[in-house]
Coordinates of C-alpha atoms in Angstrom, one line a residue:
Chain N
M1 CA 6.6 3.7 25.3
T2 CA 8.9 5.7 27.4
N3 CA 6.4 6.3 30.1
N4 CA 7.3 9.6 31.6
E5 CA 4.7 10.3 34.2
S6 CA 6.2 13.6 35.2
T7 CA 5.9 15.1 31.7
P8 CA 3.4 18.0 31.9
W9 CA 1.5 17.1 28.8
A10 CA -1.4 19.4 29.4
A11 CA 0.9 22.4 30.1
I12 CA 2.8 21.8 26.9
E13 CA -0.4 21.5 25.0
A14 CA -1.7 24.8 26.4
K15 CA 1.5 26.7 25.4
P16 CA 0.7 29.4 22.9
E17 CA 3.7 28.3 20.8
F18 CA 2.3 24.8 20.6
R19 CA -1.2 26.1 19.6
E20 CA 0.5 28.3 17.0
L21 CA 2.4 25.2 15.6
L22 CA -0.8 23.2 15.4
A23 CA -2.6 26.1 13.6
R24 CA 0.2 26.4 11.0
K25 CA 0.2 22.6 10.4
K26 CA -3.5 22.6 10.0
R27 CA -3.5 25.4 7.5
F28 CA -1.0 23.7 5.3
I29 CA -2.4 20.2 5.6
V30 CA -6.0 21.1 5.0
G31 CA -5.1 23.4 2.1
C32 CA -3.0 20.7 0.4
T33 CA -5.6 18.0 1.1
V34 CA -8.4 20.0 -0.4
F35 CA -6.3 20.8 -3.5
F36 CA -5.1 17.3 -4.1
V37 CA -8.5 15.7 -3.5
I38 CA -10.1 18.0 -6.2
Y39 CA -7.2 17.5 -8.6
Y40 CA -7.2 13.7 -8.1
F41 CA -10.9 13.2 -8.4
A42 CA -11.2 15.4 -11.4
L43 CA -9.5 12.6 -13.3
P44 CA -12.0 9.8 -12.8
V45 CA -14.9 12.2 -13.0
L46 CA -13.7 13.7 -16.3
N47 CA -12.8 10.2 -17.7
G48 CA -16.1 8.7 -16.6
Y49 CA -18.5 11.5 -17.6
F50 CA -16.7 13.5 -20.3
P51 CA -14.8 10.9 -22.3
D52 CA -15.0 12.8 -25.5
L53 CA -13.2 15.8 -24.1
M54 CA -10.5 13.5 -22.6
K55 CA -10.0 11.7 -25.8
R56 CA -8.9 14.8 -27.7
E57 CA -5.4 14.4 -29.0
V58 CA -3.0 17.2 -28.2
M59 CA 0.6 16.0 -28.9
G60 CA 0.6 13.5 -31.8
K61 CA -1.5 10.6 -30.5
V62 CA -1.2 11.6 -26.9
N63 CA -4.5 12.8 -25.6
I64 CA -5.7 14.9 -22.7
A65 CA -6.6 11.9 -20.6
Y66 CA -3.0 10.5 -20.7
L67 CA -1.4 13.9 -20.0
F68 CA -3.7 14.6 -17.1
A69 CA -3.0 11.2 -15.6
L70 CA 0.7 11.8 -16.0
S71 CA 0.4 15.3 -14.4
Q72 CA -0.9 13.6 -11.3
F73 CA 2.5 12.1 -10.7
F74 CA 4.2 15.6 -10.9
V75 CA 1.5 17.1 -8.6
A76 CA 2.2 14.3 -6.0
W77 CA 6.0 15.0 -6.2
I78 CA 5.5 18.8 -5.9
I79 CA 3.2 18.4 -2.9
A80 CA 5.8 16.1 -1.3
F81 CA 8.6 18.6 -1.9
L82 CA 6.6 21.5 -0.5
Y83 CA 5.7 19.4 2.5
M84 CA 9.3 18.5 3.2
R85 CA 10.3 22.1 3.1
V86 CA 7.6 23.4 5.4
A87 CA 7.9 20.4 7.8
A88 CA 11.5 21.3 8.4
T89 CA 10.3 24.6 10.0
W90 CA 7.8 22.7 12.1
D91 CA 10.6 20.5 13.4
K92 CA 12.4 23.5 14.6
A93 CA 9.3 24.9 16.4
A94 CA 8.6 21.6 18.0
A95 CA 12.1 21.2 19.2
E96 CA 11.9 24.6 20.8
I97 CA 8.6 23.8 22.5
I98 CA 9.7 20.6 24.1
R99 CA 13.2 21.8 25.1
G100 CA 13.8 20.9 28.7
H101 CA 11.2 18.1 28.7
H102 CA 13.3 15.2 27.6
Chain U
M1 CA 19.2 -27.3 -14.7
N2 CA 17.9 -24.4 -16.7
V3 CA 18.8 -20.7 -16.4
P4 CA 15.5 -19.4 -14.9
L5 CA 15.6 -22.0 -12.2
M6 CA 19.2 -21.2 -11.4
M7 CA 18.5 -17.5 -11.1
F8 CA 15.5 -18.1 -9.0
L9 CA 17.4 -20.4 -6.7
G10 CA 20.2 -17.8 -6.5
F11 CA 17.8 -15.3 -5.2
V12 CA 16.3 -17.7 -2.7
V13 CA 19.8 -18.6 -1.4
A14 CA 20.8 -14.9 -1.1
T15 CA 17.7 -13.9 0.8
L16 CA 18.0 -16.9 3.1
A17 CA 21.5 -15.7 3.9
I18 CA 20.1 -12.3 4.8
T19 CA 17.4 -14.0 7.0
F20 CA 20.1 -16.0 8.8
W21 CA 22.1 -12.9 9.4
A22 CA 19.1 -11.0 10.7
A23 CA 18.0 -13.9 12.9
R24 CA 21.3 -13.6 14.8
R25 CA 20.7 -9.9 15.4
N26 CA 17.1 -10.3 16.6
T27 CA 17.5 -9.9 20.3
G28 CA 14.0 -9.0 21.6
A29 CA 10.7 -7.8 20.5
S30 CA 11.7 -4.4 19.3
A31 CA 14.3 -6.0 17.0
Y32 CA 11.9 -8.7 15.8
F33 CA 8.8 -6.5 15.2
A34 CA 10.4 -3.1 14.4
A35 CA 14.0 -3.9 13.2
G36 CA 15.3 -2.1 16.3
R37 CA 14.0 1.2 14.8
S38 CA 17.4 1.5 13.2
I39 CA 16.5 1.7 9.5
T40 CA 17.5 5.0 7.7
G41 CA 15.3 7.2 5.6
W42 CA 16.3 6.0 2.1
Q43 CA 16.5 2.4 3.3
N44 CA 13.0 2.6 4.6
G45 CA 11.9 4.5 1.5
L46 CA 13.1 1.6 -0.6
A47 CA 11.5 -0.9 1.7
V48 CA 8.1 0.9 1.6
A49 CA 8.5 1.0 -2.2
G50 CA 9.4 -2.7 -2.1
D51 CA 6.3 -3.5 -0.1
Y52 CA 4.2 -1.5 -2.4
M53 CA 5.5 -2.6 -5.8
S54 CA 3.9 -6.0 -5.3
A55 CA 2.5 -8.6 -7.6
A56 CA -0.4 -6.3 -8.1
S57 CA 1.7 -3.4 -9.3
F58 CA 4.1 -5.2 -11.5
L59 CA 2.1 -8.2 -12.8
G60 CA -1.5 -7.0 -12.3
I61 CA -1.3 -3.4 -13.6
S62 CA 0.8 -4.4 -16.6
G63 CA -1.8 -7.0 -17.5
M64 CA -4.7 -4.6 -16.9
I65 CA -3.1 -1.9 -19.2
C66 CA -2.3 -4.5 -21.8
F67 CA -6.0 -5.6 -22.0
S68 CA -7.9 -2.6 -20.9
G69 CA -5.6 0.2 -21.9
Y70 CA -5.7 3.6 -20.2
D71 CA -8.2 2.5 -17.6
G72 CA -5.7 0.1 -16.1
F73 CA -3.3 3.1 -15.7
M74 CA -5.8 4.5 -13.2
Y75 CA -4.6 2.0 -10.7
S76 CA -1.1 3.4 -11.0
V77 CA -2.2 6.9 -10.5
G78 CA -4.3 6.1 -7.4
F79 CA -1.6 3.9 -5.9
L80 CA 0.9 6.8 -6.0
M81 CA -1.5 9.7 -5.0
A82 CA -2.3 7.6 -1.9
Y83 CA 1.0 8.5 -0.5
I84 CA 0.0 12.2 -0.1
T85 CA -2.6 10.9 2.4
V86 CA 0.1 8.9 4.1
L87 CA 2.6 11.8 4.1
L88 CA 0.3 14.6 5.2
I89 CA -1.9 12.8 7.7
V90 CA -0.6 9.4 9.0
A91 CA 3.1 8.7 8.9
E92 CA 4.5 11.1 11.5
P93 CA 1.8 10.9 14.3
L94 CA 1.9 7.2 13.9
R95 CA 5.7 7.0 14.4
N96 CA 5.5 9.4 17.3
A97 CA 2.7 7.7 19.3
G98 CA 2.9 4.0 18.4
K99 CA 5.1 1.0 19.2
Y100 CA 4.6 -1.9 16.9
T101 CA 1.2 -1.8 15.3
M102 CA -1.6 0.5 14.1
A103 CA -3.7 -0.4 17.2
D104 CA -1.0 1.1 19.5
L105 CA -2.1 4.5 18.2
L106 CA -5.8 3.7 18.8
A107 CA -5.3 2.1 22.2
Y108 CA -3.5 5.2 23.3
R109 CA -6.4 7.1 24.7
L110 CA -9.3 4.7 24.1
S111 CA -10.2 1.6 26.0
P112 CA -7.5 -0.8 24.8
K113 CA -9.2 -4.2 24.7
P114 CA -12.2 -3.8 22.3
V115 CA -10.2 -1.4 20.1
R116 CA -7.2 -3.7 19.9
A117 CA -9.3 -6.8 19.3
L118 CA -11.2 -5.2 16.4
A119 CA -8.1 -3.5 14.9
S120 CA -6.3 -6.8 15.0
L121 CA -9.2 -8.5 13.2
S122 CA -9.2 -5.8 10.5
T123 CA -5.5 -6.1 10.1
L124 CA -5.7 -9.8 9.6
T125 CA -8.5 -9.3 7.1
V126 CA -6.8 -6.7 5.0
S127 CA -3.5 -8.6 5.1
T128 CA -5.2 -11.8 4.0
F129 CA -6.9 -10.1 1.0
Y130 CA -3.6 -8.6 0.0
M131 CA -1.8 -11.8 0.4
I132 CA -4.2 -13.8 -1.7
A133 CA -3.3 -11.5 -4.6
Q134 CA 0.4 -12.2 -4.1
M135 CA -0.2 -15.9 -3.9
V136 CA -2.0 -15.9 -7.2
G137 CA 0.8 -14.0 -8.7
A138 CA 3.4 -16.3 -7.3
G139 CA 1.5 -19.3 -8.5
V140 CA 1.4 -18.2 -12.1
I141 CA 5.1 -17.2 -12.1
I142 CA 6.3 -20.5 -10.8
Q143 CA 4.0 -22.3 -13.1
K144 CA 5.7 -20.7 -16.1
L145 CA 9.1 -20.7 -14.6
I146 CA 9.6 -24.3 -13.6
N147 CA 6.5 -25.9 -15.1
L148 CA 4.9 -26.7 -11.8
N149 CA 1.1 -26.8 -11.4
F150 CA -0.6 -23.9 -9.8
A151 CA -1.5 -25.5 -6.5
P152 CA 1.9 -26.9 -5.6
A153 CA 3.5 -23.7 -6.8
V154 CA 1.4 -21.6 -4.4
V155 CA 2.1 -24.0 -1.5
G156 CA 5.9 -23.8 -2.2
V157 CA 5.8 -20.0 -2.0
G158 CA 3.9 -20.2 1.2
I159 CA 6.4 -22.4 2.9
L160 CA 9.4 -20.2 1.7
M161 CA 7.8 -17.1 3.0
L162 CA 7.2 -18.6 6.4
V163 CA 10.8 -19.3 6.7
Y164 CA 11.7 -15.6 6.2
V165 CA 9.1 -14.4 8.7
V166 CA 9.5 -17.0 11.3
F167 CA 13.3 -16.7 11.5
G168 CA 14.2 -13.3 10.2
G169 CA 11.5 -10.9 11.6
M170 CA 11.3 -7.3 10.4
L171 CA 15.0 -6.8 9.9
A172 CA 15.2 -9.6 7.3
T173 CA 12.0 -8.7 5.5
T174 CA 13.2 -5.0 5.3
W175 CA 16.5 -6.0 3.7
V176 CA 14.8 -8.4 1.4
Q177 CA 12.5 -5.6 0.3
I178 CA 15.4 -3.1 -0.2
I179 CA 17.3 -5.5 -2.5
K180 CA 14.2 -6.5 -4.4
A181 CA 13.1 -2.9 -4.9
L182 CA 16.5 -2.2 -6.5
L183 CA 16.3 -5.3 -8.7
L184 CA 12.7 -4.6 -9.8
M185 CA 13.6 -1.0 -10.7
A186 CA 16.5 -2.2 -12.8
G187 CA 14.3 -4.8 -14.5
A188 CA 11.6 -2.2 -15.1
V189 CA 14.0 0.3 -16.7
L190 CA 15.5 -2.3 -19.0
L191 CA 12.1 -3.6 -20.0
S192 CA 10.9 -0.1 -20.8
F193 CA 14.0 0.6 -22.7
L194 CA 13.5 -2.6 -24.8
V195 CA 9.9 -1.5 -25.6
L196 CA 11.1 1.9 -26.7
K197 CA 13.9 0.3 -28.8
H198 CA 11.3 -1.9 -30.5
H199 CA 9.6 1.3 -31.6
G200 CA 12.8 2.8 -32.9
Y201 CA 13.6 4.9 -29.8
S202 CA 10.7 7.2 -30.7
F203 CA 8.0 8.2 -28.2
A204 CA 5.9 9.4 -31.2
A205 CA 6.1 6.0 -32.9
F206 CA 5.3 4.3 -29.6
F207 CA 2.2 6.3 -28.9
E208 CA 1.2 6.0 -32.6
A209 CA 1.4 2.2 -32.2
V210 CA -0.5 2.3 -28.9
S211 CA -3.3 4.4 -30.5
K212 CA -3.9 1.5 -32.9
A213 CA -2.8 -1.4 -30.8
D214 CA -3.6 -4.7 -32.6
Y215 CA -1.6 -7.3 -30.6
A216 CA 1.0 -7.7 -33.4
G217 CA -1.8 -8.0 -36.0
T218 CA -3.8 -10.7 -34.2
A219 CA -6.7 -8.4 -33.2
D220 CA -8.7 -5.4 -34.6
P221 CA -6.8 -2.2 -33.8
K222 CA -8.1 -0.2 -30.9
N223 CA -6.9 3.0 -29.3
L224 CA -5.6 2.0 -25.9
L225 CA -4.8 5.6 -24.9
E226 CA -8.5 6.4 -24.7
P227 CA -10.3 6.1 -21.4
G228 CA -13.4 3.9 -21.1
L229 CA -12.2 0.5 -22.2
K230 CA -12.9 -1.0 -18.7
F231 CA -15.0 1.6 -16.9
G232 CA -16.7 3.4 -19.8
T233 CA -20.5 3.2 -20.1
A234 CA -20.2 1.4 -23.4
V235 CA -18.3 -1.5 -21.8
A236 CA -19.3 -1.5 -18.1
G237 CA -22.9 0.0 -18.4
P238 CA -24.2 3.0 -16.6
W239 CA -22.5 2.2 -13.3
G240 CA -19.0 2.1 -14.9
P241 CA -17.9 5.7 -14.3
L242 CA -19.1 5.5 -10.7
D243 CA -17.1 2.3 -10.3
L244 CA -14.0 4.1 -11.4
I245 CA -14.6 6.9 -8.9
S246 CA -15.2 4.2 -6.2
L247 CA -11.9 2.5 -7.1
G248 CA -10.1 5.8 -7.0
L249 CA -11.5 6.6 -3.5
G250 CA -10.4 3.2 -2.2
L251 CA -6.9 3.5 -3.6
V252 CA -6.2 7.0 -2.5
L253 CA -7.5 6.5 1.1
G254 CA -6.5 2.8 1.4
T255 CA -2.7 3.0 1.7
A256 CA -2.9 5.1 4.9
G257 CA -4.8 2.1 6.4
L258 CA -2.6 -0.7 5.1
P259 CA -1.1 -2.4 8.2
H260 CA 2.0 -3.7 6.4
I261 CA 2.8 -0.2 5.1
L262 CA 2.1 1.5 8.5
V263 CA 4.4 -0.8 10.4
R264 CA 7.3 0.3 8.2
F265 CA 7.2 3.7 10.0
Y266 CA 8.0 2.0 13.3
T267 CA 11.3 0.7 11.9
V268 CA 12.9 4.2 11.6
P269 CA 14.4 6.2 14.5
D270 CA 12.0 9.2 14.4
A271 CA 9.2 11.0 12.7
K272 CA 11.6 13.1 10.5
T273 CA 13.0 9.9 9.1
A274 CA 9.5 8.5 8.6
R275 CA 8.7 11.6 6.5
S276 CA 11.8 11.4 4.4
S277 CA 11.2 7.7 3.8
V278 CA 7.7 8.5 2.4
I279 CA 9.3 10.9 0.0
W280 CA 11.9 8.5 -1.1
A281 CA 9.2 5.9 -1.6
M282 CA 7.1 8.4 -3.6
V283 CA 9.9 9.1 -6.0
I284 CA 10.7 5.4 -6.6
I285 CA 7.1 4.3 -6.8
G286 CA 6.1 7.1 -9.1
L287 CA 8.9 6.4 -11.6
F288 CA 8.0 2.7 -11.5
Y289 CA 4.3 3.4 -12.2
I290 CA 5.0 5.6 -15.1
M291 CA 7.0 2.7 -16.5
T292 CA 4.0 0.4 -16.1
T293 CA 2.5 2.1 -19.2
F294 CA 5.5 1.0 -21.2
F295 CA 5.1 -2.6 -20.3
G296 CA 1.3 -2.7 -20.6
F297 CA 0.9 -0.6 -23.7
G298 CA 4.1 -2.1 -25.1
A299 CA 2.8 -5.6 -24.8
A300 CA -0.4 -4.7 -26.6
T301 CA 1.7 -3.5 -29.6
I302 CA 4.3 -6.3 -29.6
M303 CA 2.7 -9.5 -28.3
E304 CA 0.3 -11.7 -30.2
K305 CA -3.0 -12.4 -28.6
A306 CA -2.2 -16.1 -28.5
Q307 CA 1.0 -15.5 -26.5
I308 CA -0.9 -13.7 -23.7
M309 CA -3.8 -16.0 -23.3
T310 CA -4.0 -18.9 -21.0
A311 CA -4.5 -22.5 -22.3
D312 CA -8.3 -22.2 -21.9
G313 CA -8.5 -18.9 -23.8
K314 CA -8.8 -16.4 -21.0
P315 CA -6.6 -13.3 -20.9
D316 CA -3.5 -14.2 -18.9
T317 CA -3.7 -11.0 -16.9
N318 CA -0.9 -11.6 -14.5
M319 CA 1.8 -12.8 -16.9
V320 CA 2.0 -10.0 -19.5
A321 CA 5.2 -8.3 -18.1
P322 CA 7.3 -11.5 -17.9
L323 CA 6.1 -12.7 -21.3
L324 CA 7.0 -9.4 -22.8
A325 CA 10.4 -9.7 -21.3
R326 CA 10.8 -13.1 -23.0
E327 CA 9.7 -11.7 -26.3
L328 CA 12.1 -8.8 -26.2
G329 CA 15.0 -10.0 -24.2
G330 CA 15.1 -13.8 -24.6
E331 CA 15.1 -16.6 -22.0
T332 CA 17.7 -15.0 -19.8
F333 CA 15.8 -11.7 -19.4
F334 CA 12.6 -13.7 -18.9
A335 CA 14.3 -15.6 -16.1
F336 CA 15.6 -12.4 -14.5
I337 CA 12.2 -10.7 -14.6
S338 CA 10.4 -13.8 -13.3
A339 CA 13.0 -14.2 -10.5
V340 CA 12.5 -10.5 -9.6
A341 CA 8.7 -10.8 -9.8
F342 CA 8.9 -13.9 -7.6
A343 CA 11.2 -12.1 -5.2
T344 CA 8.7 -9.3 -5.1
I345 CA 6.0 -11.6 -4.1
L346 CA 8.1 -13.4 -1.5
A347 CA 9.1 -10.1 0.1
V348 CA 5.6 -8.6 0.1
V349 CA 4.1 -11.7 1.5
A350 CA 6.7 -11.8 4.2
G351 CA 5.9 -8.1 5.0
L352 CA 2.2 -8.9 5.1
T353 CA 2.6 -11.9 7.3
M354 CA 4.9 -10.0 9.6
S355 CA 2.3 -7.2 10.1
A356 CA -0.6 -9.6 10.5
S357 CA 1.2 -11.8 13.0
A358 CA 2.6 -8.8 14.9
S359 CA -0.9 -7.4 15.2
F360 CA -2.3 -10.7 16.4
A361 CA 0.5 -11.4 18.9
H362 CA 0.9 -7.9 20.2
D363 CA -2.6 -6.6 20.1
F364 CA -4.8 -9.6 20.6
Y365 CA -2.8 -12.2 22.4
T366 CA -0.7 -10.0 24.8
N367 CA -3.0 -7.0 25.2
V368 CA -6.4 -8.5 25.0
L369 CA -6.0 -12.0 26.4
H370 CA -3.2 -11.4 28.8
H371 CA -3.9 -7.8 30.0
G372 CA -0.8 -6.3 28.4
K373 CA 1.7 -8.6 30.1
E374 CA 3.8 -11.3 28.4
Q375 CA 3.4 -14.6 30.2
S376 CA 7.0 -15.4 29.7
P377 CA 9.9 -13.7 27.9
G378 CA 9.7 -14.1 24.1
Q379 CA 6.2 -15.4 24.2
E380 CA 4.9 -12.6 22.0
I381 CA 7.4 -13.5 19.3
R382 CA 6.4 -17.2 19.5
V383 CA 2.7 -16.4 19.1
A384 CA 3.6 -14.2 16.1
R385 CA 5.4 -17.1 14.5
M386 CA 2.4 -19.4 15.0
T387 CA 0.0 -16.7 13.5
A388 CA 2.2 -16.5 10.5
F389 CA 1.6 -20.2 9.8
V390 CA -2.2 -19.8 10.1
V391 CA -2.4 -16.7 8.0
G392 CA -0.2 -18.2 5.4
A393 CA -2.3 -21.4 5.2
V394 CA -5.6 -19.5 4.9
S395 CA -4.3 -17.3 2.0
I396 CA -2.8 -20.3 0.2
G397 CA -6.2 -22.1 0.4
I398 CA -8.2 -19.2 -0.9
A399 CA -5.6 -18.5 -3.7
I400 CA -5.8 -22.0 -4.9
Y401 CA -9.6 -21.8 -4.8
L402 CA -9.7 -18.6 -6.9
G403 CA -7.3 -20.0 -9.4
P404 CA -4.7 -18.4 -11.7
S405 CA -6.7 -16.0 -13.9
V406 CA -8.0 -13.5 -11.4
N407 CA -6.1 -10.2 -11.7
A408 CA -3.8 -9.4 -8.8
A409 CA -4.3 -5.6 -9.1
F410 CA -8.0 -6.1 -8.8
L411 CA -7.7 -8.2 -5.7
V412 CA -5.4 -5.7 -4.1
G413 CA -7.8 -2.9 -5.0
L414 CA -10.4 -4.6 -2.8
A415 CA -7.9 -4.9 0.1
F416 CA -7.4 -1.1 -0.2
A417 CA -11.1 -0.5 0.0
V418 CA -11.4 -2.6 3.2
A419 CA -8.4 -0.8 4.7
A420 CA -9.8 2.6 3.8
S421 CA -13.3 1.8 5.2
A422 CA -12.2 0.2 8.5
N423 CA -8.8 1.5 9.5
L424 CA -8.5 5.0 8.1
P425 CA -11.6 6.6 9.8
V426 CA -10.5 5.5 13.3
I427 CA -6.8 6.5 12.7
V428 CA -7.8 10.0 11.6
F429 CA -10.3 10.6 14.3
S430 CA -8.1 9.4 17.1
V431 CA -5.4 11.8 16.2
F432 CA -7.4 14.8 15.2
W433 CA -10.7 14.6 17.1
K434 CA -10.7 15.2 20.8
R435 CA -14.3 14.0 21.5
F436 CA -13.6 10.6 19.7
N437 CA -14.2 7.7 22.1
T438 CA -14.1 3.9 22.3
A439 CA -17.7 3.4 21.1
G440 CA -16.9 5.5 18.0
A441 CA -13.8 3.4 17.3
V442 CA -15.6 0.1 17.7
C443 CA -18.5 1.3 15.5
G444 CA -16.1 2.6 12.8
L445 CA -13.9 -0.5 12.7
A446 CA -16.8 -2.9 12.7
V447 CA -19.1 -1.1 10.2
G448 CA -16.2 -0.3 7.9
L449 CA -15.0 -3.9 7.9
V450 CA -18.4 -5.5 7.6
S451 CA -19.8 -3.2 5.0
S452 CA -16.8 -3.4 2.7
I453 CA -16.7 -7.2 2.9
L454 CA -20.5 -7.5 2.5
L455 CA -20.5 -5.2 -0.6
I456 CA -17.7 -7.2 -2.2
L457 CA -19.7 -10.4 -1.6
L458 CA -22.8 -8.8 -3.1
S459 CA -20.9 -7.2 -6.1
P460 CA -20.8 -8.6 -9.6
N461 CA -17.7 -10.6 -8.5
G462 CA -19.3 -11.9 -5.4
M463 CA -21.4 -14.9 -4.6
F464 CA -24.3 -14.2 -6.9
G465 CA -22.2 -13.6 -10.1
K466 CA -22.7 -10.8 -12.6
A467 CA -26.4 -11.3 -13.2
G468 CA -27.5 -11.7 -9.6
A469 CA -25.4 -8.9 -8.1
I470 CA -27.3 -6.9 -5.6
F471 CA -24.6 -4.2 -5.4
P472 CA -23.8 -2.9 -8.9
L473 CA -20.2 -1.8 -8.4
E474 CA -17.1 -4.0 -8.3
N475 CA -15.3 -1.6 -5.9
P476 CA -17.2 -1.0 -2.6
G477 CA -15.2 2.2 -1.5
I478 CA -17.7 4.9 -2.4
V479 CA -20.3 3.4 -0.1
S480 CA -18.2 1.6 2.6
I481 CA -15.7 4.4 3.2
P482 CA -18.3 7.0 4.1
M483 CA -20.1 4.4 6.1
G484 CA -16.9 3.8 8.1
F485 CA -16.5 7.5 8.8
L486 CA -20.2 8.0 9.6
A487 CA -20.3 5.0 12.0
A488 CA -17.2 6.3 13.8
Y489 CA -18.8 9.7 14.1
L490 CA -22.2 8.5 15.2
G491 CA -20.9 6.0 17.6
T492 CA -19.0 8.8 19.3
I493 CA -21.7 11.5 19.5
L494 CA -24.4 9.0 20.5
S495 CA -22.5 7.6 23.4
K496 CA -21.4 9.1 26.7
R497 CA -18.5 11.5 26.6
D498 CA -15.3 9.7 27.7
T499 CA -13.5 12.2 30.0
N500 CA -10.5 9.9 30.3
A501 CA -10.0 9.7 26.5
E502 CA -10.5 13.5 26.2
A503 CA -8.0 14.1 28.9
K504 CA -5.4 12.0 27.2
F505 CA -5.9 13.9 23.9
A506 CA -3.6 16.6 25.1
E507 CA -0.9 14.0 25.7
L508 CA -1.5 12.3 22.3
T509 CA -1.4 15.6 20.5
V510 CA 1.9 16.7 22.1
R511 CA 3.4 13.3 21.4
A512 CA 2.1 13.2 17.8
H513 CA 3.3 16.7 16.9
T514 CA 6.5 17.0 18.8
G515 CA 7.8 13.4 19.1
L516 CA 8.2 13.9 22.9
G517 CA 8.4 10.5 24.6
A518 CA 8.4 8.5 21.3
E519 CA 9.9 5.1 21.2
K520 CA 13.7 5.4 20.7
A521 CA 15.9 3.4 18.4
T522 CA 17.7 0.5 20.0
S523 CA 21.4 0.4 19.2
H524 CA 22.9 -2.6 17.4

């Protein structure tokens, strides 16, 4: 660890820009997490307790259960893509905040 | 000499060459434990994917889907969704604030000795569980490939893997992972293509066949697309659905606590690269897991029951994918798939051993026993190498004891539950909760670890068998994960406030979210 005793950690942490960055991150991460937890656990809950609904065939022999499971992959990729985009703006803000402290 | 053996040996020689090359570039601890932090985003993405697409994913899930249909696919879904947790919560803070191991992050503002000692114990436990699954997979592959018995096959793999770790370190295991991930994807695409070809290149015909899968006419047709063949109440009793949810919980929260995945984020130069590597990994792993339905379902429509049973009449749950390759692509393709599967295991085992031994050497030996100072230069690496031997020997022993027919995906699912119960609560709290203190970390690690292991021992697969099981679920996550979080929480609020830890929270937060003061890449 580059142990930089002189870095004013508390001062940086107290900067309004840093607090603002943390708040933005928190909003996005908490929102995403809540959504994905609900979406993900809907699958085992529905499969476990409502199997007849999930067994309904919608495209040929392909049923709701399979399509819902498959949709999880796309949800994961979409969240990853959104995260990548928003995180790029966080990088900029973070670089601004620590400028001059390297 | 036969074709499979030659292919297999070809791979071994190629990877040994990489190891030799890496060994010459290992000049110090950062190089040995973290590949000099010089790995790029896509390379690390492939390496993470490589670590992840283990014997469990390739051999275990294919077998599970082939015998239990749709319910086996639940492993694939959980394994991928877990990366959201890694991406959103763990990867970047970990890279910014750590050095070699998970415990670095914890020791940052907590009392290092007890935290490192317990984190090291939990790392060793999770790695060993995970490794047993790989050893079982390796054993069955070698058995089929060169007609060796299970026990000597497992021992052989163990010795080979030690060579990689002991000489090559993280750089070698990373490159072995990258190459193997590419080979495995190639093999998976070809195998899926052959399954589709068998069904006249028609998805409709494929799903039609899966909906009345009869193992090539050797069993009564059943609809494998329907949920419930493994966890439904008709098969698993009233606890089945809850077991499925418990499994899902362990999978989705477990990856973010898996030591051998976490250490991968130390091999990249910065948090931004850690992030892009997770995304690369998610794309590769996701595509791979969608293909697992082709192998698993495909095998249930194409293979005869007798072909996928062991000699003593049990389902051969770990050999479905390679046997399907033989059926559709002949001996050469079988050899290729087996060699790739074997390579997979070798690489994953190397990664696991690497993280376990790094944790023991860096956390326990150097920081707990010797107060953070190396006794002599290079001693940490020497201890890591010795640990690799011990961990390897223990997993070999247990794998031989469990025997060839236990499913690798199931075993790995248990490793995930232990990781989610013991490691994840303390990682999350130490990054996001200012009040969190040493007592909380010790309680969280200890309770998470002990409760998950205890529940496994009391489960239907544990020491009292199905009939005498005290805990009705096969997967402990739904109980042990909340227990881990609760213990970490209670331990914190019931003990004295730690002003030192709270003071350091500002520093950790700034480091974690800006990358200021993070470990830099060493140039090669």
